[in-house]
Amino acid sequence: MNRKLHISVVALVVVIFAFGAWLNLRHGKPPENGAVGGMVVNASIGGPFELTDHTGARFTDEDLAGDYALIYFGYTFCPDVCPTELGEIAVALDQLDKDADRVRPVMITIDPDRDTAEVLSEYVPLFHERLVGLTGTAEEVREVATSYRVFYRRFEDPNYTYYLMDHTSFVYLLAPSGEIAAMFRYGTPPEDMVTTIRQHMRGNARG
Ligand code: NI
């Protein structure tokens, strides 16, 4: 093909990829290689963190040791996806019944400017009495989000008087060891989360 056409094709491909990446980022469409519920997850995801919980106390990954945890990154001003996903986590916990005692639900804000401990303390009980809200300095949040491969950024939407956040929306299942046992895509039915969690509890899941 001639040089000009070649350049046009390359430019088109770049635009398509950029658009795809943008779509992925916008509210949680996972990257193509993202593992879904029950699949073995890249061991380099996750790790130690140090944050502040919704009561104002320091909270680290060690506070989760020994229990399973369902971790979700979101923000309280989110008009749609975050409340939906937190609602799904609450449903999964209800379905887990007695097994839910072994699972700590956690929301980590990716909007620490607005989501102070006080704001979180009014938000998390709306979803579940045991939901822990975590915030921190911009740097602390950046660190934990980076280790979980969570992308987020602020954007303005003309339909809202306040800014919104683009962010990836996985739910992470942490094993009692602190390692990621599974990742659930946004929209995973609660019963599928329950099945995967129980498989891990019974020790018959991969990973
Ligand atoms: Ni959201």
Coordinates of N, CA and C and ligand atoms in Angstrom, one line a residue:
M1 N 0.9 -1.2 0.0 CA 0.0 0.0 0.0 C 0.9 1.2 0.0
N2 N 0.4 2.3 -0.5 CA 1.2 3.5 -0.6 C 1.4 4.1 0.8
R3 N 2.3 5.0 0.8 CA 2.8 5.5 2.1 C 1.6 6.4 2.8
K4 N 0.9 7.1 2.0 CA -0.1 8.0 2.6 C -1.2 7.1 3.2
L5 N -1.6 6.1 2.4 CA -2.7 5.2 2.8 C -2.3 4.5 4.1
H6 N -1.0 4.1 4.1 CA -0.4 3.4 5.2 C -0.5 4.2 6.5
I7 N -0.2 5.5 6.4 CA -0.2 6.4 7.5 C -1.7 6.5 8.0
S8 N -2.6 6.6 7.0 CA -4.0 6.8 7.4 C -4.5 5.6 8.2
V9 N -4.1 4.4 7.7 CA -4.5 3.2 8.4 C -3.9 3.1 9.8
V10 N -2.7 3.4 9.9 CA -2.1 3.4 11.2 C -2.8 4.4 12.2
A11 N -3.1 5.6 11.6 CA -3.8 6.6 12.4 C -5.1 6.1 12.9
L12 N -5.8 5.5 12.0 CA -7.2 5.0 12.3 C -7.1 3.9 13.4
V13 N -6.1 3.0 13.3 CA -5.9 2.0 14.3 C -5.6 2.6 15.7
V14 N -4.8 3.6 15.6 CA -4.5 4.3 16.9 C -5.7 4.9 17.5
V15 N -6.5 5.6 16.7 CA -7.8 6.2 17.2 C -8.7 5.1 17.7
I16 N -8.8 4.0 17.0 CA -9.7 2.9 17.5 C -9.2 2.4 18.9
F17 N -7.9 2.2 19.0 CA -7.4 1.7 20.3 C -7.6 2.7 21.4
A18 N -7.4 4.0 21.0 CA -7.6 5.0 22.1 C -9.0 5.1 22.5
F19 N -9.9 5.0 21.6 CA -11.3 5.0 21.9 C -11.7 3.8 22.8
G20 N -11.2 2.6 22.4 CA -11.4 1.4 23.2 C -10.9 1.6 24.6
A21 N -9.7 2.1 24.7 CA -9.1 2.3 26.0 C -10.0 3.3 26.9
W22 N -10.5 4.3 26.2 CA -11.3 5.3 26.9 C -12.6 4.6 27.4
L23 N -13.2 3.8 26.5 CA -14.4 3.1 26.9 C -14.2 2.2 28.0
N24 N -13.1 1.5 28.0 CA -12.7 0.6 29.1 C -12.6 1.4 30.4
L25 N -12.0 2.5 30.3 CA -11.8 3.3 31.6 C -13.1 3.8 32.1
R26 N -13.9 4.3 31.2 CA -15.2 4.9 31.6 C -16.0 3.8 32.3
H27 N -16.1 4.0 33.6 CA -16.9 3.1 34.4 C -16.7 1.6 34.2
G28 N -15.5 1.2 34.3 CA -15.3 -0.1 34.7 C -15.4 -1.2 33.7
K29 N -15.4 -0.9 32.4 CA -15.3 -2.1 31.5 C -13.9 -2.5 31.7
P30 N -13.7 -3.8 32.1 CA -12.4 -4.3 32.4 C -11.5 -4.4 31.2
P31 N -10.2 -4.3 31.3 CA -9.3 -4.5 30.2 C -9.5 -6.0 29.7
E32 N -9.1 -6.2 28.4 CA -9.4 -7.4 27.8 C -8.8 -8.6 28.5
N33 N -7.6 -8.4 29.1 CA -7.0 -9.5 29.8 C -7.4 -9.7 31.3
G34 N -8.4 -8.9 31.7 CA -8.8 -8.9 33.1 C -9.4 -10.3 33.4
A35 N -9.0 -10.9 34.5 CA -9.6 -12.2 34.9 C -10.9 -11.9 35.5
V36 N -11.8 -12.9 35.3 CA -13.1 -12.8 35.9 C -13.3 -13.8 37.0
G37 N -14.4 -13.7 37.7 CA -14.7 -14.5 38.9 C -14.2 -15.9 38.8
G38 N -13.4 -16.3 39.8 CA -13.0 -17.7 39.9 C -11.7 -18.0 39.2
M39 N -11.3 -17.1 38.3 CA -10.1 -17.4 37.6 C -8.9 -17.0 38.4
V40 N -7.8 -17.6 38.1 CA -6.6 -17.3 38.9 C -6.2 -15.9 38.4
V41 N -5.8 -15.1 39.4 CA -5.4 -13.7 39.1 C -3.9 -13.5 39.2
N42 N -3.4 -12.7 38.4 CA -2.0 -12.3 38.5 C -1.6 -12.0 39.9
A43 N -0.6 -12.7 40.4 CA -0.2 -12.6 41.8 C 0.3 -11.2 42.1
S44 N 0.7 -10.5 41.2 CA 1.3 -9.2 41.5 C 0.3 -8.1 41.8
I45 N -1.0 -8.4 41.7 CA -2.1 -7.5 42.0 C -2.3 -7.4 43.5
G46 N -2.5 -6.2 44.0 CA -2.8 -6.0 45.4 C -1.5 -5.9 46.2
G47 N -1.6 -5.9 47.5 CA -0.5 -5.7 48.4 C -0.8 -4.9 49.6
P48 N 0.3 -4.5 50.4 CA 0.1 -3.8 51.6 C -0.5 -2.4 51.3
F49 N -1.3 -1.9 52.2 CA -1.8 -0.5 52.1 C -2.0 0.1 53.5
E50 N -2.0 1.4 53.6 CA -2.2 2.1 54.8 C -3.2 3.2 54.6
L51 N -4.4 3.1 55.1 CA -5.5 4.1 54.9 C -6.2 4.4 56.2
T52 N -7.2 5.2 56.1 CA -8.0 5.6 57.2 C -9.5 5.1 57.0
D53 N -10.0 4.5 58.1 CA -11.4 4.0 57.9 C -12.4 5.1 58.2
H54 N -13.7 4.7 58.0 CA -14.8 5.7 58.1 C -15.0 6.2 59.5
T55 N -14.4 5.5 60.5 CA -14.5 6.0 61.9 C -13.3 6.9 62.2
G56 N -12.4 7.0 61.2 CA -11.2 7.9 61.4 C -10.0 7.2 61.9
A57 N -10.1 5.8 62.1 CA -8.9 5.0 62.6 C -8.1 4.6 61.4
R58 N -6.8 4.4 61.7 CA -5.9 3.9 60.7 C -6.3 2.5 60.4
F59 N -6.2 2.1 59.1 CA -6.6 0.8 58.7 C -5.6 0.3 57.6
T60 N -5.0 -0.9 57.9 CA -4.1 -1.4 56.9 C -4.5 -2.8 56.4
D61 N -3.8 -3.3 55.4 CA -4.1 -4.6 54.9 C -4.1 -5.7 56.0
E62 N -3.3 -5.4 57.1 CA -3.2 -6.4 58.1 C -4.5 -6.5 58.9
D63 N -5.3 -5.5 58.9 CA -6.6 -5.5 59.6 C -7.5 -6.5 58.9
L64 N -7.2 -6.9 57.7 CA -8.0 -7.8 56.9 C -7.5 -9.3 57.0
A65 N -6.3 -9.4 57.5 CA -5.7 -10.7 57.6 C -6.5 -11.7 58.3
G66 N -6.6 -12.9 57.8 CA -7.4 -14.0 58.5 C -8.8 -14.1 58.1
D67 N -9.3 -13.1 57.3 CA -10.7 -13.1 56.8 C -10.6 -13.0 55.3
Y68 N -11.7 -13.4 54.7 CA -11.9 -13.0 53.3 C -12.3 -11.6 53.2
A69 N -12.1 -10.9 52.1 CA -12.5 -9.5 52.0 C -13.0 -9.3 50.5
L70 N -14.1 -8.6 50.4 CA -14.5 -8.1 49.1 C -14.2 -6.6 49.0
I71 N -13.3 -6.3 48.1 CA -12.8 -4.9 48.0 C -13.3 -4.3 46.7
Y72 N -13.9 -3.1 46.9 CA -14.4 -2.3 45.8 C -13.8 -0.9 45.8
F73 N -13.3 -0.4 44.7 CA -12.8 0.9 44.6 C -13.9 1.8 43.9
G74 N -14.3 2.9 44.6 CA -15.4 3.7 44.1 C -15.4 5.1 44.7
Y75 N -16.5 5.8 44.7 CA -16.6 7.1 45.3 C -18.1 7.4 45.6
T76 N -18.3 8.2 46.7 CA -19.7 8.4 47.1 C -20.5 9.2 46.2
F77 N -19.9 10.1 45.4 CA -20.7 10.9 44.5 C -21.1 10.2 43.2
C78 N -20.6 9.0 43.1 CA -20.9 8.2 41.9 C -22.4 8.0 41.7
P79 N -23.0 8.5 40.5 CA -24.4 8.5 40.4 C -25.0 7.1 40.1
D80 N -24.2 6.2 39.6 CA -24.8 4.9 39.2 C -24.1 3.6 39.5
V81 N -22.9 3.5 38.9 CA -22.2 2.2 39.0 C -21.8 1.8 40.4
C82 N -21.2 2.8 41.2 CA -20.8 2.4 42.5 C -21.9 2.0 43.4
P83 N -23.0 2.7 43.5 CA -24.1 2.3 44.4 C -24.6 0.9 43.9
T84 N -24.7 0.7 42.6 CA -25.2 -0.6 42.1 C -24.3 -1.7 42.6
E85 N -23.0 -1.5 42.4 CA -22.0 -2.6 42.7 C -22.0 -2.8 44.3
L86 N -22.1 -1.8 45.0 CA -22.1 -1.9 46.5 C -23.3 -2.7 46.9
G87 N -24.4 -2.4 46.2 CA -25.7 -3.1 46.5 C -25.6 -4.6 46.2
E88 N -24.8 -4.9 45.1 CA -24.6 -6.3 44.7 C -23.8 -7.0 45.8
I89 N -22.8 -6.3 46.3 CA -22.0 -6.9 47.3 C -22.8 -7.2 48.6
A90 N -23.7 -6.3 48.9 CA -24.6 -6.5 50.0 C -25.5 -7.7 49.8
V91 N -26.0 -7.9 48.6 CA -26.8 -9.0 48.3 C -26.0 -10.3 48.4
A92 N -24.8 -10.3 47.9 CA -23.9 -11.5 48.0 C -23.7 -11.9 49.4
L93 N -23.5 -10.9 50.3 CA -23.3 -11.1 51.7 C -24.5 -11.8 52.3
D94 N -25.7 -11.2 52.0 CA -27.0 -11.8 52.5 C -27.1 -13.3 52.0
Q95 N -26.7 -13.5 50.8 CA -26.8 -14.9 50.2 C -25.8 -15.8 50.9
L96 N -24.7 -15.3 51.3 CA -23.7 -16.1 52.0 C -24.1 -16.5 53.4
D97 N -25.1 -15.8 53.9 CA -25.7 -16.2 55.2 C -24.6 -16.3 56.3
K98 N -24.4 -17.5 56.9 CA -23.5 -17.6 58.0 C -22.0 -17.4 57.5
D99 N -21.8 -17.9 56.2 CA -20.4 -17.7 55.7 C -20.0 -16.2 55.5
A100 N -21.0 -15.3 55.6 CA -20.7 -13.9 55.4 C -19.9 -13.4 56.6
D101 N -19.9 -14.1 57.7 CA -19.1 -13.7 58.9 C -17.6 -13.7 58.6
R102 N -17.3 -14.5 57.6 CA -15.8 -14.7 57.2 C -15.4 -13.7 56.1
V103 N -16.3 -12.8 55.7 CA -16.1 -12.0 54.6 C -16.2 -10.5 55.0
R104 N -15.2 -9.7 54.8 CA -15.2 -8.3 55.2 C -15.5 -7.5 53.9
P105 N -16.6 -6.8 53.8 CA -16.8 -5.9 52.7 C -16.1 -4.5 52.9
V106 N -15.4 -4.1 51.9 CA -14.6 -2.9 52.0 C -14.7 -2.0 50.7
M107 N -15.0 -0.8 50.9 CA -15.0 0.2 49.8 C -13.8 1.2 50.0
I108 N -13.0 1.2 49.0 CA -11.8 2.2 49.0 C -12.2 3.3 48.1
T109 N -12.2 4.5 48.6 CA -12.5 5.7 47.7 C -11.4 6.0 46.8
I110 N -11.7 6.4 45.6 CA -10.7 6.9 44.6 C -10.9 8.4 44.5
D111 N -11.7 9.0 45.4 CA -12.0 10.4 45.4 C -11.8 11.0 46.8
P112 N -10.5 10.9 47.3 CA -10.3 11.3 48.7 C -10.5 12.8 49.0
D113 N -10.5 13.6 48.0 CA -10.8 15.0 48.2 C -12.2 15.2 48.8
R114 N -13.1 14.5 48.3 CA -14.5 14.7 48.8 C -14.9 13.6 49.8
D115 N -14.3 12.4 49.6 CA -14.7 11.3 50.5 C -13.8 11.3 51.7
T116 N -14.1 12.2 52.7 CA -13.4 12.1 54.0 C -14.0 11.0 54.8
A117 N -13.4 10.7 55.9 CA -13.9 9.6 56.8 C -15.4 10.0 57.2
E118 N -15.6 11.2 57.4 CA -17.0 11.6 57.8 C -18.0 11.4 56.7
V119 N -17.6 11.7 55.5 CA -18.6 11.5 54.4 C -18.8 10.0 54.2
L120 N -17.7 9.2 54.3 CA -17.9 7.8 54.2 C -18.7 7.2 55.3
S121 N -18.6 7.8 56.5 CA -19.4 7.2 57.6 C -20.9 7.4 57.5
E122 N -21.3 8.3 56.6 CA -22.7 8.5 56.3 C -23.1 7.6 55.1
Y123 N -22.2 7.2 54.4 CA -22.4 6.5 53.1 C -22.5 5.0 53.3
V124 N -21.4 4.4 53.9 CA -21.3 3.0 53.9 C -22.4 2.2 54.6
P125 N -23.0 2.8 55.7 CA -24.1 2.0 56.3 C -25.3 1.9 55.4
L126 N -25.4 2.7 54.4 CA -26.6 2.7 53.5 C -26.6 1.3 52.8
F127 N -25.4 0.7 52.7 CA -25.3 -0.5 51.9 C -25.3 -1.8 52.7
H128 N -24.4 -1.7 53.8 CA -24.3 -2.9 54.7 C -23.7 -2.4 56.0
E129 N -24.2 -3.0 57.0 CA -23.8 -2.5 58.4 C -22.3 -2.8 58.6
R130 N -21.8 -3.8 57.9 CA -20.4 -4.1 58.1 C -19.4 -3.5 57.1
L131 N -20.0 -2.8 56.1 CA -19.1 -2.3 55.0 C -18.2 -1.2 55.6
V132 N -16.9 -1.4 55.4 CA -15.8 -0.6 55.8 C -15.5 0.4 54.7
G133 N -15.6 1.7 55.0 CA -15.2 2.7 54.0 C -13.7 3.2 54.3
L134 N -12.9 3.2 53.3 CA -11.5 3.6 53.5 C -11.1 4.8 52.6
T135 N -10.4 5.7 53.2 CA -9.9 6.9 52.5 C -8.5 7.1 52.9
G136 N -7.9 8.2 52.4 CA -6.5 8.5 52.8 C -6.1 9.8 52.1
T137 N -4.8 10.0 52.2 CA -4.3 11.2 51.4 C -4.3 10.8 50.0
A138 N -4.2 11.8 49.1 CA -4.2 11.5 47.7 C -3.1 10.5 47.3
E139 N -2.0 10.6 48.0 CA -0.8 9.7 47.8 C -1.1 8.3 48.2
E140 N -1.7 8.1 49.4 CA -2.1 6.8 49.9 C -3.1 6.1 49.0
V141 N -4.1 6.9 48.5 CA -5.1 6.3 47.6 C -4.4 5.9 46.3
R142 N -3.6 6.8 45.8 CA -2.9 6.5 44.6 C -2.1 5.2 44.7
E143 N -1.4 5.0 45.8 CA -0.6 3.8 46.0 C -1.4 2.5 46.0
V144 N -2.5 2.5 46.7 CA -3.3 1.3 46.8 C -4.0 1.1 45.5
A145 N -4.5 2.1 44.8 CA -5.1 1.9 43.5 C -4.1 1.4 42.5
T146 N -2.9 1.9 42.5 CA -1.9 1.5 41.6 C -1.6 0.0 41.8
S147 N -1.5 -0.4 43.1 CA -1.2 -1.8 43.3 C -2.3 -2.8 42.9
Y148 N -3.5 -2.2 42.9 CA -4.7 -3.1 42.4 C -5.0 -2.8 41.0
R149 N -4.1 -2.1 40.3 CA -4.3 -1.8 38.9 C -5.6 -1.1 38.6
V150 N -6.0 -0.2 39.6 CA -7.2 0.5 39.4 C -6.9 1.9 38.8
F151 N -7.6 2.2 37.7 CA -7.3 3.5 37.1 C -8.5 4.5 37.4
Y152 N -8.2 5.7 37.7 CA -9.3 6.7 37.9 C -8.8 8.0 37.5
R153 N -9.8 8.9 37.2 CA -9.5 10.3 36.9 C -10.7 11.1 37.0
R154 N -10.6 12.3 37.3 CA -11.6 13.2 37.4 C -12.1 13.7 36.1
F155 N -13.4 13.9 35.9 CA -13.9 14.5 34.7 C -15.2 15.3 34.9
E156 N -15.4 16.2 34.1 CA -16.7 17.0 34.2 C -17.7 16.5 33.2
D157 N -18.9 16.4 33.7 CA -20.0 16.0 32.9 C -21.0 17.2 32.9
P158 N -21.4 17.7 31.7 CA -22.3 18.9 31.7 C -23.7 18.6 32.4
N159 N -24.0 17.3 32.6 CA -25.3 17.0 33.2 C -25.2 17.1 34.8
Y160 N -24.0 17.3 35.3 CA -23.8 17.4 36.7 C -23.2 18.7 37.1
T161 N -23.6 19.2 38.3 CA -23.0 20.4 38.8 C -21.6 20.1 39.5
Y162 N -21.4 18.8 39.8 CA -20.1 18.5 40.5 C -19.3 17.5 39.6
Y163 N -18.1 17.4 39.8 CA -17.3 16.5 39.0 C -17.5 15.1 39.2
L164 N -17.2 14.2 38.2 CA -17.4 12.8 38.4 C -16.0 12.2 38.3
M165 N -15.9 10.9 38.5 CA -14.7 10.1 38.4 C -14.9 9.0 37.4
D166 N -14.0 8.9 36.5 CA -13.9 7.6 35.7 C -13.1 6.7 36.5
H167 N -13.5 5.4 36.6 CA -12.7 4.5 37.3 C -13.0 3.0 36.9
T168 N -12.1 2.1 37.1 CA -12.3 0.7 36.8 C -13.1 0.2 38.0
S169 N -14.0 -0.8 37.7 CA -15.0 -1.2 38.7 C -15.0 -2.7 38.9
F170 N -13.8 -3.3 39.3 CA -13.8 -4.7 39.7 C -14.1 -4.8 41.2
V171 N -14.6 -6.0 41.5 CA -14.7 -6.4 42.9 C -13.6 -7.4 43.1
Y172 N -12.7 -7.2 44.1 CA -11.6 -8.1 44.4 C -12.0 -9.0 45.6
L173 N -11.8 -10.3 45.4 CA -11.9 -11.2 46.6 C -10.5 -11.5 47.1
L174 N -10.3 -11.1 48.3 CA -9.0 -11.3 49.0 C -9.1 -12.6 49.9
A175 N -8.2 -13.4 49.8 CA -8.1 -14.6 50.6 C -7.6 -14.2 52.0
P176 N -7.8 -15.1 53.0 CA -7.3 -14.8 54.4 C -5.8 -14.5 54.4
S177 N -5.1 -15.0 53.4 CA -3.6 -14.8 53.3 C -3.3 -13.4 52.8
G178 N -4.3 -12.7 52.3 CA -4.1 -11.3 51.8 C -3.9 -11.4 50.3
E179 N -3.8 -12.5 49.7 CA -3.7 -12.6 48.3 C -5.0 -12.5 47.6
I180 N -5.0 -12.0 46.3 CA -6.2 -11.9 45.6 C -6.6 -13.3 45.1
A181 N -7.8 -13.7 45.5 CA -8.3 -15.0 45.1 C -9.1 -14.9 43.8
A182 N -9.8 -13.8 43.6 CA -10.6 -13.7 42.4 C -11.0 -12.2 42.1
M183 N -11.3 -12.0 40.9 CA -11.8 -10.6 40.5 C -13.1 -10.8 39.8
F184 N -14.1 -9.9 40.2 CA -15.4 -10.0 39.5 C -15.6 -8.7 38.7
R185 N -15.9 -8.9 37.5 CA -16.3 -7.8 36.6 C -17.5 -7.1 37.1
Y186 N -17.6 -5.8 36.8 CA -18.9 -5.0 37.1 C -20.0 -5.8 36.4
G187 N -21.1 -6.0 37.2 CA -22.3 -6.6 36.6 C -22.3 -8.1 36.9
T188 N -21.3 -8.7 37.6 CA -21.3 -10.1 38.0 C -22.5 -10.3 38.9
P189 N -23.3 -11.3 38.6 CA -24.5 -11.5 39.5 C -24.0 -11.9 40.9
P190 N -24.6 -11.5 42.0 CA -24.2 -11.8 43.3 C -24.1 -13.3 43.6
E191 N -25.0 -14.1 42.9 CA -24.9 -15.5 43.1 C -23.6 -16.1 42.6
D192 N -23.1 -15.5 41.5 CA -21.8 -16.0 41.0 C -20.7 -15.7 41.9
M193 N -20.8 -14.5 42.6 CA -19.7 -14.1 43.6 C -19.8 -15.2 44.7
V194 N -21.0 -15.4 45.1 CA -21.2 -16.4 46.2 C -20.6 -17.8 45.9
T195 N -20.9 -18.2 44.7 CA -20.4 -19.5 44.3 C -18.9 -19.5 44.3
T196 N -18.3 -18.5 43.8 CA -16.8 -18.4 43.8 C -16.2 -18.3 45.2
I197 N -16.9 -17.5 46.0 CA -16.4 -17.3 47.4 C -16.5 -18.7 48.2
R198 N -17.6 -19.4 48.0 CA -17.8 -20.7 48.7 C -16.8 -21.7 48.2
Q199 N -16.5 -21.6 46.9 CA -15.4 -22.6 46.3 C -14.1 -22.3 47.0
H200 N -13.8 -21.1 47.2 CA -12.5 -20.8 47.9 C -12.6 -21.2 49.3
M201 N -13.7 -21.0 50.0 CA -13.8 -21.4 51.4 C -13.7 -22.9 51.6
R202 N -14.2 -23.6 50.6 CA -14.2 -25.1 50.7 C -12.9 -25.6 50.1
G203 N -12.0 -24.7 49.7 CA -10.7 -25.1 49.2 C -10.7 -25.9 47.9
N204 N -11.8 -25.7 47.1 CA -11.7 -26.4 45.8 C -11.8 -25.5 44.6
A205 N -11.2 -24.2 44.9 CA -11.1 -23.3 43.7 C -9.6 -23.3 43.3
R206 N -9.4 -23.0 42.1 CA -8.0 -22.8 41.6 C -7.5 -21.5 42.2
G207 N -6.3 -21.6 42.7 CA -5.6 -20.3 43.1 C -6.0 -19.9 44.5
Ligands
NI1 NI -18.6 4.7 40.2

